mmCIF file of the C-alpha atoms, coordinates in Angstrom:
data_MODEL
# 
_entry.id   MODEL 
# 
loop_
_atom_site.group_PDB 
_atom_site.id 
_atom_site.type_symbol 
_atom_site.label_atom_id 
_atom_site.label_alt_id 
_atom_site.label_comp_id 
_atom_site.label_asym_id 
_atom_site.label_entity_id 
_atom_site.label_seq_id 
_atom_site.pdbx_PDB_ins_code 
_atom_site.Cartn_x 
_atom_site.Cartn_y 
_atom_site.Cartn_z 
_atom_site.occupancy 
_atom_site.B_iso_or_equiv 
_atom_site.pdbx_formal_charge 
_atom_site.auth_seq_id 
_atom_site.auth_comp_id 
_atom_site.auth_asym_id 
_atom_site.auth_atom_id 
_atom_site.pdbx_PDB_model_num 
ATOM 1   C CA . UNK A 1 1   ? 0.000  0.000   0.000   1.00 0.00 ? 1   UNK A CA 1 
ATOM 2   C CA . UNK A 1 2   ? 2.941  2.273   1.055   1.00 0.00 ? 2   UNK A CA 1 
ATOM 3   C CA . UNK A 1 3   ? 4.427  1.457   -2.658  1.00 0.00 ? 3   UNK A CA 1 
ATOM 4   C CA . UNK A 1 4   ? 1.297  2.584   -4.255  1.00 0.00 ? 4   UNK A CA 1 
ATOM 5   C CA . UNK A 1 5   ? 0.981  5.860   -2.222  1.00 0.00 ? 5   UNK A CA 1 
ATOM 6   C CA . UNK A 1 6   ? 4.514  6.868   -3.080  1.00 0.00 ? 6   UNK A CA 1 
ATOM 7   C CA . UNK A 1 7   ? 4.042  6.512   -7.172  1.00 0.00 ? 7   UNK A CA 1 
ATOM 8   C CA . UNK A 1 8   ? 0.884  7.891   -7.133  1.00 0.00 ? 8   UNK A CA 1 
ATOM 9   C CA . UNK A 1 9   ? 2.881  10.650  -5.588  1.00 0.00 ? 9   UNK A CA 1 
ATOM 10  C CA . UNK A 1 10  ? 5.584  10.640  -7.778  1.00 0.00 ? 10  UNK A CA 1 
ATOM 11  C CA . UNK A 1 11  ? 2.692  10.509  -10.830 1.00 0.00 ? 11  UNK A CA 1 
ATOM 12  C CA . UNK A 1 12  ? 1.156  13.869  -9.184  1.00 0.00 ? 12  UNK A CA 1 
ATOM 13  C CA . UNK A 1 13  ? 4.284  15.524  -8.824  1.00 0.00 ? 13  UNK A CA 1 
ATOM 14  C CA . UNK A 1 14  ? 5.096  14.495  -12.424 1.00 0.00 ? 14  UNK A CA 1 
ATOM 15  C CA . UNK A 1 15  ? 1.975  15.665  -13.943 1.00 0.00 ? 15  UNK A CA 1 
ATOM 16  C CA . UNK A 1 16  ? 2.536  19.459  -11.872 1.00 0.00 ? 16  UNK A CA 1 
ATOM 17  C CA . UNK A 1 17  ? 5.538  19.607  -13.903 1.00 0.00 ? 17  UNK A CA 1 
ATOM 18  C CA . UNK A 1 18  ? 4.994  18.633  -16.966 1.00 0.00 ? 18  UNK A CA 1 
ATOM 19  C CA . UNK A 1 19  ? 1.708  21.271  -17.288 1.00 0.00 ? 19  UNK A CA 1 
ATOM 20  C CA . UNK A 1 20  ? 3.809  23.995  -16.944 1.00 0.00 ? 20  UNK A CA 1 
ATOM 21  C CA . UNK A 1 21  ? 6.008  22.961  -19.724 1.00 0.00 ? 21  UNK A CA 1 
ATOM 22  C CA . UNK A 1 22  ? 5.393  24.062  -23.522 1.00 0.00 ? 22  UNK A CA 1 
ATOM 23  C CA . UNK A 1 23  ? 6.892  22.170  -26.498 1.00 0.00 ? 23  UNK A CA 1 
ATOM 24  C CA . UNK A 1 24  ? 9.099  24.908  -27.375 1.00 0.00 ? 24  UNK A CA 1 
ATOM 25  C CA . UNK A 1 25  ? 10.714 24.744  -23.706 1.00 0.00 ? 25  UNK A CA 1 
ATOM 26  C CA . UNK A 1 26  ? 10.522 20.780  -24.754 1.00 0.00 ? 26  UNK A CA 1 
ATOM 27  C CA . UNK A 1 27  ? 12.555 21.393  -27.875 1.00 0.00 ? 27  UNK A CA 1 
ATOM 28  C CA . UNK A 1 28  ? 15.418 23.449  -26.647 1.00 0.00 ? 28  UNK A CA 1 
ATOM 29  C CA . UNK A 1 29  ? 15.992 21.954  -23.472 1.00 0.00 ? 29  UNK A CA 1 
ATOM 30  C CA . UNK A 1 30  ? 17.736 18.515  -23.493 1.00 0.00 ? 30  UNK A CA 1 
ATOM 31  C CA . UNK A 1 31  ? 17.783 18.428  -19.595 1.00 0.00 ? 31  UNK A CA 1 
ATOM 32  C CA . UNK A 1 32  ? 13.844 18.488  -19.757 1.00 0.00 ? 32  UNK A CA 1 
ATOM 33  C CA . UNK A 1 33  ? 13.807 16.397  -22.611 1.00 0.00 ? 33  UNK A CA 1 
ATOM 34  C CA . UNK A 1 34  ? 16.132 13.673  -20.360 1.00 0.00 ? 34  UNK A CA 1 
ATOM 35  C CA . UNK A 1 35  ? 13.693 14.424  -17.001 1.00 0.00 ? 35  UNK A CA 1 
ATOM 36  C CA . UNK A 1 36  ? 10.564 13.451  -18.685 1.00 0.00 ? 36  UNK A CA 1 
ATOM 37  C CA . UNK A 1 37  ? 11.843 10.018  -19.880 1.00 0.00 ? 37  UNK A CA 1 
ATOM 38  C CA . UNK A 1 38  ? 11.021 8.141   -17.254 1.00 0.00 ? 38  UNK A CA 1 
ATOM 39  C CA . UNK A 1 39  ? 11.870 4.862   -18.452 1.00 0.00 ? 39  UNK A CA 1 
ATOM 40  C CA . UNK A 1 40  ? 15.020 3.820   -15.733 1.00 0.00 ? 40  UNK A CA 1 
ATOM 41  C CA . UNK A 1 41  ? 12.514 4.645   -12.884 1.00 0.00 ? 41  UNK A CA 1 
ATOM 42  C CA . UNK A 1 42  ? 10.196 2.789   -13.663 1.00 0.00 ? 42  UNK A CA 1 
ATOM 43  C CA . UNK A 1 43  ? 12.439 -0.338  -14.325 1.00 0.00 ? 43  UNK A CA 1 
ATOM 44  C CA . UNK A 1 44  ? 14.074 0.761   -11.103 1.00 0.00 ? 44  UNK A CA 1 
ATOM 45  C CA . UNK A 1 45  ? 10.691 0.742   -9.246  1.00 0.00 ? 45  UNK A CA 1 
ATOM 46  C CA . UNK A 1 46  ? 9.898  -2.580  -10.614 1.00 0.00 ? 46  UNK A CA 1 
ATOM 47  C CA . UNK A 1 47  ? 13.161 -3.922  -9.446  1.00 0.00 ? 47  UNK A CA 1 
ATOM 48  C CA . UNK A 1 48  ? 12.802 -2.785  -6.397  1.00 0.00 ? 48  UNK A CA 1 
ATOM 49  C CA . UNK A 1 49  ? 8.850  -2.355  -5.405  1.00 0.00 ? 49  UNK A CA 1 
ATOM 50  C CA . UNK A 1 50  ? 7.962  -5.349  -7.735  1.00 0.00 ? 50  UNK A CA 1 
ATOM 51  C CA . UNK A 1 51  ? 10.046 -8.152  -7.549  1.00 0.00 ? 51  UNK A CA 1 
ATOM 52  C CA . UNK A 1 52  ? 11.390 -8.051  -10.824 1.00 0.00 ? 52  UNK A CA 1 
ATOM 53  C CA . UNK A 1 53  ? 7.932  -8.766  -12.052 1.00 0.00 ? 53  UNK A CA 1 
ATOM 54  C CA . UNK A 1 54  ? 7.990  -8.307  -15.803 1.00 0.00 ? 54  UNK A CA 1 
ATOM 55  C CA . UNK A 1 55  ? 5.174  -10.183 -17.033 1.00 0.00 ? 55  UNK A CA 1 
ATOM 56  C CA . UNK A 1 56  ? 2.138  -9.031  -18.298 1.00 0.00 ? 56  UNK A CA 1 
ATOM 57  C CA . UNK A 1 57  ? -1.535 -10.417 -18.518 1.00 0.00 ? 57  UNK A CA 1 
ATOM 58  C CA . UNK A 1 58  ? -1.947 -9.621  -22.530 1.00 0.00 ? 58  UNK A CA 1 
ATOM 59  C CA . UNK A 1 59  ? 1.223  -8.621  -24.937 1.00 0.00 ? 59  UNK A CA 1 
ATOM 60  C CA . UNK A 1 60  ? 1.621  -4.947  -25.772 1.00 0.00 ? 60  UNK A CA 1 
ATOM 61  C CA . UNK A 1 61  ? 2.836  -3.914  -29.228 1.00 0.00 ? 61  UNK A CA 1 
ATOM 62  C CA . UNK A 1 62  ? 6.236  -2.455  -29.256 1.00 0.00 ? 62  UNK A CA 1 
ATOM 63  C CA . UNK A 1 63  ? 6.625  0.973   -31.455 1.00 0.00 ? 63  UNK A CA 1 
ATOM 64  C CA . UNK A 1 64  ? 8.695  1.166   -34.510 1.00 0.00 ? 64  UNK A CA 1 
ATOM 65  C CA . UNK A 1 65  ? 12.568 2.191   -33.020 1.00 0.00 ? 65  UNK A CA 1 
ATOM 66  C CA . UNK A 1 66  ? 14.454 1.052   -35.911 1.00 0.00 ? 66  UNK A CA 1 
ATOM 67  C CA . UNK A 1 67  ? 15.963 4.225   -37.224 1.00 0.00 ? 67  UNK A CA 1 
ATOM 68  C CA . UNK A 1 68  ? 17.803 4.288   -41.218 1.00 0.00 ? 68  UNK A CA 1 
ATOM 69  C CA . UNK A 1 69  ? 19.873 7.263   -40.625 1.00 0.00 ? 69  UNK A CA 1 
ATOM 70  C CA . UNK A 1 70  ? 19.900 8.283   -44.251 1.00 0.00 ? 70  UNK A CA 1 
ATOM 71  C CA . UNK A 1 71  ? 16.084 7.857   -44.694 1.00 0.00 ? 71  UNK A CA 1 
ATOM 72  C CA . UNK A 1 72  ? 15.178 9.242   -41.227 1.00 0.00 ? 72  UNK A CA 1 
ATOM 73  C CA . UNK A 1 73  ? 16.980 12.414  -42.580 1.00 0.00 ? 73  UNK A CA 1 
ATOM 74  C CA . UNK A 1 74  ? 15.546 13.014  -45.804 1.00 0.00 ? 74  UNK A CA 1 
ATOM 75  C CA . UNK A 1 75  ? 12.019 13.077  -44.014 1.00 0.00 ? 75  UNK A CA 1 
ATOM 76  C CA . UNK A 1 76  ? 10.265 16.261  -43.447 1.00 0.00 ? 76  UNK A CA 1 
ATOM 77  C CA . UNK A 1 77  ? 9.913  17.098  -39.457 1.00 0.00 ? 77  UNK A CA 1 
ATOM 78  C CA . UNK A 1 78  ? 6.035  16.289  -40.246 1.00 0.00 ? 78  UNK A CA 1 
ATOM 79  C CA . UNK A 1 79  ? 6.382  13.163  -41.144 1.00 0.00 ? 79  UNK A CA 1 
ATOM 80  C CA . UNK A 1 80  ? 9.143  12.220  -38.884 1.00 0.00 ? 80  UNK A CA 1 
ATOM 81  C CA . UNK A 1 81  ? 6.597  13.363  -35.987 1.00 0.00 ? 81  UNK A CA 1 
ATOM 82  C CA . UNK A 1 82  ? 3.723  11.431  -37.330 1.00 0.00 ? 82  UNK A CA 1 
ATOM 83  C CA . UNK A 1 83  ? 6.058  8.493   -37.130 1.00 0.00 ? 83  UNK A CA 1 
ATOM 84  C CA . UNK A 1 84  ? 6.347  8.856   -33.827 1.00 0.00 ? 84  UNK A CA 1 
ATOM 85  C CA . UNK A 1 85  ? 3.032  9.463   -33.190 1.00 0.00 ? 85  UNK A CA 1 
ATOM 86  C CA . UNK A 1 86  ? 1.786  6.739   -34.792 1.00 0.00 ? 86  UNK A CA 1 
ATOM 87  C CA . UNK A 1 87  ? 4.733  4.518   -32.496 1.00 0.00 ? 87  UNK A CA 1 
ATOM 88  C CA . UNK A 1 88  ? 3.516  6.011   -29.295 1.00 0.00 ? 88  UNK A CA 1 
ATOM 89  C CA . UNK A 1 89  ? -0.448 5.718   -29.907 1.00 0.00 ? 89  UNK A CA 1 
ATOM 90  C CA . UNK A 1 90  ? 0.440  1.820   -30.547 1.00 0.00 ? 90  UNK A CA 1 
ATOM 91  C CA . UNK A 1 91  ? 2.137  1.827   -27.547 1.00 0.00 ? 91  UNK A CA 1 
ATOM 92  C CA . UNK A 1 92  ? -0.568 3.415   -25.346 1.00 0.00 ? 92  UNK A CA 1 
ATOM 93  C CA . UNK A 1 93  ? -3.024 1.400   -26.849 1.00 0.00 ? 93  UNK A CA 1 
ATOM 94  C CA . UNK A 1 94  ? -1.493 -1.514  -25.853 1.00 0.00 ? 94  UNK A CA 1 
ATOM 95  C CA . UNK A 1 95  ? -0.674 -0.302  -21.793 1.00 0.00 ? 95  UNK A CA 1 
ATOM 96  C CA . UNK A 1 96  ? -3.749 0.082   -21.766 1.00 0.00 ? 96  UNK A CA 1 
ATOM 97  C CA . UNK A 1 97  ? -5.274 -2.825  -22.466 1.00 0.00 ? 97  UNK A CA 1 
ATOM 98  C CA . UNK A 1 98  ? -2.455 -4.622  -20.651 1.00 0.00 ? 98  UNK A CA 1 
ATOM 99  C CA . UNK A 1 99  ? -3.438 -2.684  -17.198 1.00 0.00 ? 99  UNK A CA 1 
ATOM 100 C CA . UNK A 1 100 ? -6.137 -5.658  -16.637 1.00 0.00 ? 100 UNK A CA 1 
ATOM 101 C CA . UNK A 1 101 ? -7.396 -6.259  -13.480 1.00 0.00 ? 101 UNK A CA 1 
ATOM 102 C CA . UNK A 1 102 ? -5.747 -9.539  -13.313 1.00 0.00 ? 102 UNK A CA 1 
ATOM 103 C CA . UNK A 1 103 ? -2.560 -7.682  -13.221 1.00 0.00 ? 103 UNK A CA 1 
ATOM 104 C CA . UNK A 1 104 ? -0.574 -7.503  -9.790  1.00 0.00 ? 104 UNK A CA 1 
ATOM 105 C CA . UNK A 1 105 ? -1.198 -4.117  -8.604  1.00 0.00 ? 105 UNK A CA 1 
ATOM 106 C CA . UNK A 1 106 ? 2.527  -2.465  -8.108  1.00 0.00 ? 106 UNK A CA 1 
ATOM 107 C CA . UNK A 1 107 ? 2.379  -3.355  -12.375 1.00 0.00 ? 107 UNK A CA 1 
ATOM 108 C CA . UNK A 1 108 ? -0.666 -1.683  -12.714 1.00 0.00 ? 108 UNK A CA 1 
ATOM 109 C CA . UNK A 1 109 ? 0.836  1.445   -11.401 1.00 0.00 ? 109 UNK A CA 1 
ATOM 110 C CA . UNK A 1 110 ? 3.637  1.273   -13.332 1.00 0.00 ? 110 UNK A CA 1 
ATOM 111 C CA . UNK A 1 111 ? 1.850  1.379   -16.584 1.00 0.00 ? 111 UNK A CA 1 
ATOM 112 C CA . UNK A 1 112 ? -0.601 4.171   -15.197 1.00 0.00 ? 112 UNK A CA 1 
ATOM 113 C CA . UNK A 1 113 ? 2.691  6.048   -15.186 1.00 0.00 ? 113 UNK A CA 1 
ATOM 114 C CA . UNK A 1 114 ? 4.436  4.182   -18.140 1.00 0.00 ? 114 UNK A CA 1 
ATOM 115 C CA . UNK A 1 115 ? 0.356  5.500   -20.157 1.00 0.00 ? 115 UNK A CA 1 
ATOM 116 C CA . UNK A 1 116 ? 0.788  8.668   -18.577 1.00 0.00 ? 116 UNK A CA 1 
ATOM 117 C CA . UNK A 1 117 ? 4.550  9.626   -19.896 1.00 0.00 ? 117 UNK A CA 1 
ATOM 118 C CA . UNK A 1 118 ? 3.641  8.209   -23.330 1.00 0.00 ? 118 UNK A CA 1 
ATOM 119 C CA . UNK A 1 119 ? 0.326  10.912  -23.579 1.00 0.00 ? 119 UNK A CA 1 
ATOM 120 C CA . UNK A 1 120 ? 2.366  13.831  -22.427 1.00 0.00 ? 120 UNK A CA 1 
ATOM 121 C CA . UNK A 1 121 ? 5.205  13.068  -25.346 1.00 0.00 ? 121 UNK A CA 1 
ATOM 122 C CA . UNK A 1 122 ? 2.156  12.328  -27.651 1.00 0.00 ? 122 UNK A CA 1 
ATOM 123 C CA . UNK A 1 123 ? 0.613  16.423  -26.124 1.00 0.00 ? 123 UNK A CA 1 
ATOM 124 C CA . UNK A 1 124 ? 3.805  17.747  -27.044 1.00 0.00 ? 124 UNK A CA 1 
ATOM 125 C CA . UNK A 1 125 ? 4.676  16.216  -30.353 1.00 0.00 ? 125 UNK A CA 1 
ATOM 126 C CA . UNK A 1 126 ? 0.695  17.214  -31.031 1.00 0.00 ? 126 UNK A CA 1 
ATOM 127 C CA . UNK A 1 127 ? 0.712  20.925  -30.231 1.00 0.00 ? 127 UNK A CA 1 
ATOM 128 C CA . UNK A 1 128 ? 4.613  21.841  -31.223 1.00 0.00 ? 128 UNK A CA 1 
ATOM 129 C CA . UNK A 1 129 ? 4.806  24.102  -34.318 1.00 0.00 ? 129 UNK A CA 1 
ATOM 130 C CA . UNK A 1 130 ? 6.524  22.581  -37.122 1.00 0.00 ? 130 UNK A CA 1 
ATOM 131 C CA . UNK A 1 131 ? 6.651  25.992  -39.241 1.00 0.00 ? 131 UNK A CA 1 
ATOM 132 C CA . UNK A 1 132 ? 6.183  23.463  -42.644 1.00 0.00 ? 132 UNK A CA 1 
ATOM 133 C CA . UNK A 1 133 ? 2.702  22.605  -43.362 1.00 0.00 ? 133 UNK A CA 1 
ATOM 134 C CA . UNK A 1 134 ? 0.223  21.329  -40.550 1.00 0.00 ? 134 UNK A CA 1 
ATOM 135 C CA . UNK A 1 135 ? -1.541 18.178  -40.926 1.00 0.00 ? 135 UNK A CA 1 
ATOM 136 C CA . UNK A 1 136 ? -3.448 16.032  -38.702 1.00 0.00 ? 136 UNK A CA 1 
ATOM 137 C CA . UNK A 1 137 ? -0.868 13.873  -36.614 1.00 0.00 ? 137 UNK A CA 1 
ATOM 138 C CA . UNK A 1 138 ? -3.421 11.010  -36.546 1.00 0.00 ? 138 UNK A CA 1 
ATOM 139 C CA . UNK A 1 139 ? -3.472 10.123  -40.315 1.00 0.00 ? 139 UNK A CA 1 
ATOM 140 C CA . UNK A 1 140 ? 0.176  8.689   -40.092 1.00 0.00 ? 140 UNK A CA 1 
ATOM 141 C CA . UNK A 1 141 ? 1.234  4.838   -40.600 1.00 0.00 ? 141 UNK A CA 1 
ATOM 142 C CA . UNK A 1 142 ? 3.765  2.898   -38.564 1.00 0.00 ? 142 UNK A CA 1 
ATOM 143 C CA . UNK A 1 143 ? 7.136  2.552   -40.631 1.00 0.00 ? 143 UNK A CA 1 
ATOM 144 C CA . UNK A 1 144 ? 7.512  -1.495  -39.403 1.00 0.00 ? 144 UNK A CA 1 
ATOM 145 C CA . UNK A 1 145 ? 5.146  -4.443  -38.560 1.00 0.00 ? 145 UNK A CA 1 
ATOM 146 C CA . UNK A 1 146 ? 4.999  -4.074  -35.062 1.00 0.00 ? 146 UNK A CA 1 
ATOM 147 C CA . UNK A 1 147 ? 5.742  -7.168  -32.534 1.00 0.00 ? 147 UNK A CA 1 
ATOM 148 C CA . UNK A 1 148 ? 4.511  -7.572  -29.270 1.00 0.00 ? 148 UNK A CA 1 
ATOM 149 C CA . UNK A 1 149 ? 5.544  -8.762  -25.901 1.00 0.00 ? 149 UNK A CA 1 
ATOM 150 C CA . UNK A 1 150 ? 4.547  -9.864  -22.841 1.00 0.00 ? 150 UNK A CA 1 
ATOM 151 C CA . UNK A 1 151 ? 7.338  -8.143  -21.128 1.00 0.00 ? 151 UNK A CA 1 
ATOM 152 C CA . UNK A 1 152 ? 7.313  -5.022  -19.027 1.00 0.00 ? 152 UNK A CA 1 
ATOM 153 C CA . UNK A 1 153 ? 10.858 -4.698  -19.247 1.00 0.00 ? 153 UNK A CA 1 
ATOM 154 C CA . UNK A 1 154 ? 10.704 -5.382  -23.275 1.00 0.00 ? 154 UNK A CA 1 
ATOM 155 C CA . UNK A 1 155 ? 8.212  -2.727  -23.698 1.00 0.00 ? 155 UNK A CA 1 
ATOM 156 C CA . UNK A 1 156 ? 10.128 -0.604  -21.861 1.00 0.00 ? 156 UNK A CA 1 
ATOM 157 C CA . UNK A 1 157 ? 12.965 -0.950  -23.692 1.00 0.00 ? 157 UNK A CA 1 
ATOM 158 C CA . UNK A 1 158 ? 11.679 -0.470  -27.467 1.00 0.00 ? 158 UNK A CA 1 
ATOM 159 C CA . UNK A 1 159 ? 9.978  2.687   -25.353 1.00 0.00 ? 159 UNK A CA 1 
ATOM 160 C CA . UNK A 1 160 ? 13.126 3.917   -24.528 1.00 0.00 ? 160 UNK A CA 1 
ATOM 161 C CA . UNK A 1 161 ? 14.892 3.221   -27.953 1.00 0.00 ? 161 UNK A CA 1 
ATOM 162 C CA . UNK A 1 162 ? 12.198 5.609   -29.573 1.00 0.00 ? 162 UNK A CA 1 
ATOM 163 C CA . UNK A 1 163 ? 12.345 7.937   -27.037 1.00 0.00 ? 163 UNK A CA 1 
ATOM 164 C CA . UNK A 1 164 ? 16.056 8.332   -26.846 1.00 0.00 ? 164 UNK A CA 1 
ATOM 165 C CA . UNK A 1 165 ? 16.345 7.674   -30.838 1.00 0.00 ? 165 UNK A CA 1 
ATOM 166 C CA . UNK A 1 166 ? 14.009 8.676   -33.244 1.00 0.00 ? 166 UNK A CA 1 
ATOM 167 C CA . UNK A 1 167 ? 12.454 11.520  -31.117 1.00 0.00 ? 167 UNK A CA 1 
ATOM 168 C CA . UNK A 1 168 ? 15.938 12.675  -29.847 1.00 0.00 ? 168 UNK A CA 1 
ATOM 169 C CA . UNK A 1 169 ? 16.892 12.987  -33.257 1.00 0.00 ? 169 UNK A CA 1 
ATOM 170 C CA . UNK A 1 170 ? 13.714 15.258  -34.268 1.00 0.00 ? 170 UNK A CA 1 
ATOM 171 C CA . UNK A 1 171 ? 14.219 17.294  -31.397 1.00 0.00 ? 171 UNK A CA 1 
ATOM 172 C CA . UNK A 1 172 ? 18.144 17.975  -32.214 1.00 0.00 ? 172 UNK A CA 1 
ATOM 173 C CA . UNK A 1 173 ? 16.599 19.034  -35.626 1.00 0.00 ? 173 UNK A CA 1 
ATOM 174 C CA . UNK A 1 174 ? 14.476 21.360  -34.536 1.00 0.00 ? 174 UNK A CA 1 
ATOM 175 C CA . UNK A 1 175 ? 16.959 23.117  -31.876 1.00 0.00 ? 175 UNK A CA 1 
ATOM 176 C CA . UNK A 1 176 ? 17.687 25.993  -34.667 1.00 0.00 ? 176 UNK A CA 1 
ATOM 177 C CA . UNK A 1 177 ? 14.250 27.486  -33.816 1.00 0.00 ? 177 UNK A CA 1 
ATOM 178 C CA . UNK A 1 178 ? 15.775 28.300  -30.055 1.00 0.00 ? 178 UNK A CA 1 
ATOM 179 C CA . UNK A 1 179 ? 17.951 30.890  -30.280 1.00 0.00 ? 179 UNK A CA 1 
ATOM 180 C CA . UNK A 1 180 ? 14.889 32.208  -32.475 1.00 0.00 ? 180 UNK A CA 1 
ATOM 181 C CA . UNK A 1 181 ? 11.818 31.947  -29.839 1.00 0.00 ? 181 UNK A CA 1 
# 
């Protein structure tokens, strides 16, 4: 009980912080950028709090991380964030059906927060200004055939390869417009 207290804490105290923060602020700061990825603490908390317990009741499919450096690069910064988009919306859609009842409860918590860090990425990548022309960020298509898993730690992990790759890489891209704003 003392466990669950303490991240629902740590999920308030998270969700203070990141509604004061704008996508620009996102953009040029790689400090914030490194705060909100929250993927170590939660593999931390499940080391510790959980057990190690890294199996879930239903698999989750894992976003598209692999990144082609020279294709990545000839994208437009619209497409490269509907990319994304379209990872992380996979990805929520399948926390959230994996946060079953069935599942122990100090996992449950971890992918409220897990659902929770993936739709304020998907708020920021949704209301930053890309200066080229705006389209709807829901019409994009993944760029793999996604797999699933039933592992906590495996989703995880793909999370944190398309946090810290192919979102990383946008962001660096679009540092030029700070010195601007």
């Amino acid at each position: 009980m003392a466990l669950s207290r303490f991240l629902l804490l740590c999920l308030l105290a998270y969700e203070a912080w990141d509604a004061e923060t704008k996508p620009i602020d996102f953009v040029c700061s790689r400090s914030a950028r490194r705060a909100m990825n929250i993927v170590s603490e939660i593999q931390t908390a499940m080391q510790n709090d959980c057990n190690s317990s890294t199996s879930l009741s239903m698999p989750v499919h894992l976003p598209c991380t692999l990144l082609h450096i020279a294709s990545w690069e000839r994208k437009s910064h619209q497409e490269k964030r509907q990319e994304i988009s379209a990872s992380l919306r996979l990805l929520m859609e399948g926390v959230k059906a994996a946060r079953h009842p069935s599942q122990a409860e100090c996992s449950l918590v971890l992918l409220q927060r897990l659902e929770h860090n993936i739709n304020s990425y998907l708020l920021i990548l949704t209301h930053l200004q890309l200066g080229d022309q705006q389209r709807s960020v829901d019409g994009a298509e993944l760029s793999c055939v996604p797999e699933s898993s039933l592992s906590l730690s495996t989703v995880l992990l793909n999370y944190n390869r398309l946090i810290t790759g192919k979102l990383e890489r946008l962001m660096i891209s679009l540092e030029s417009r700070c010195t601007s704003q």
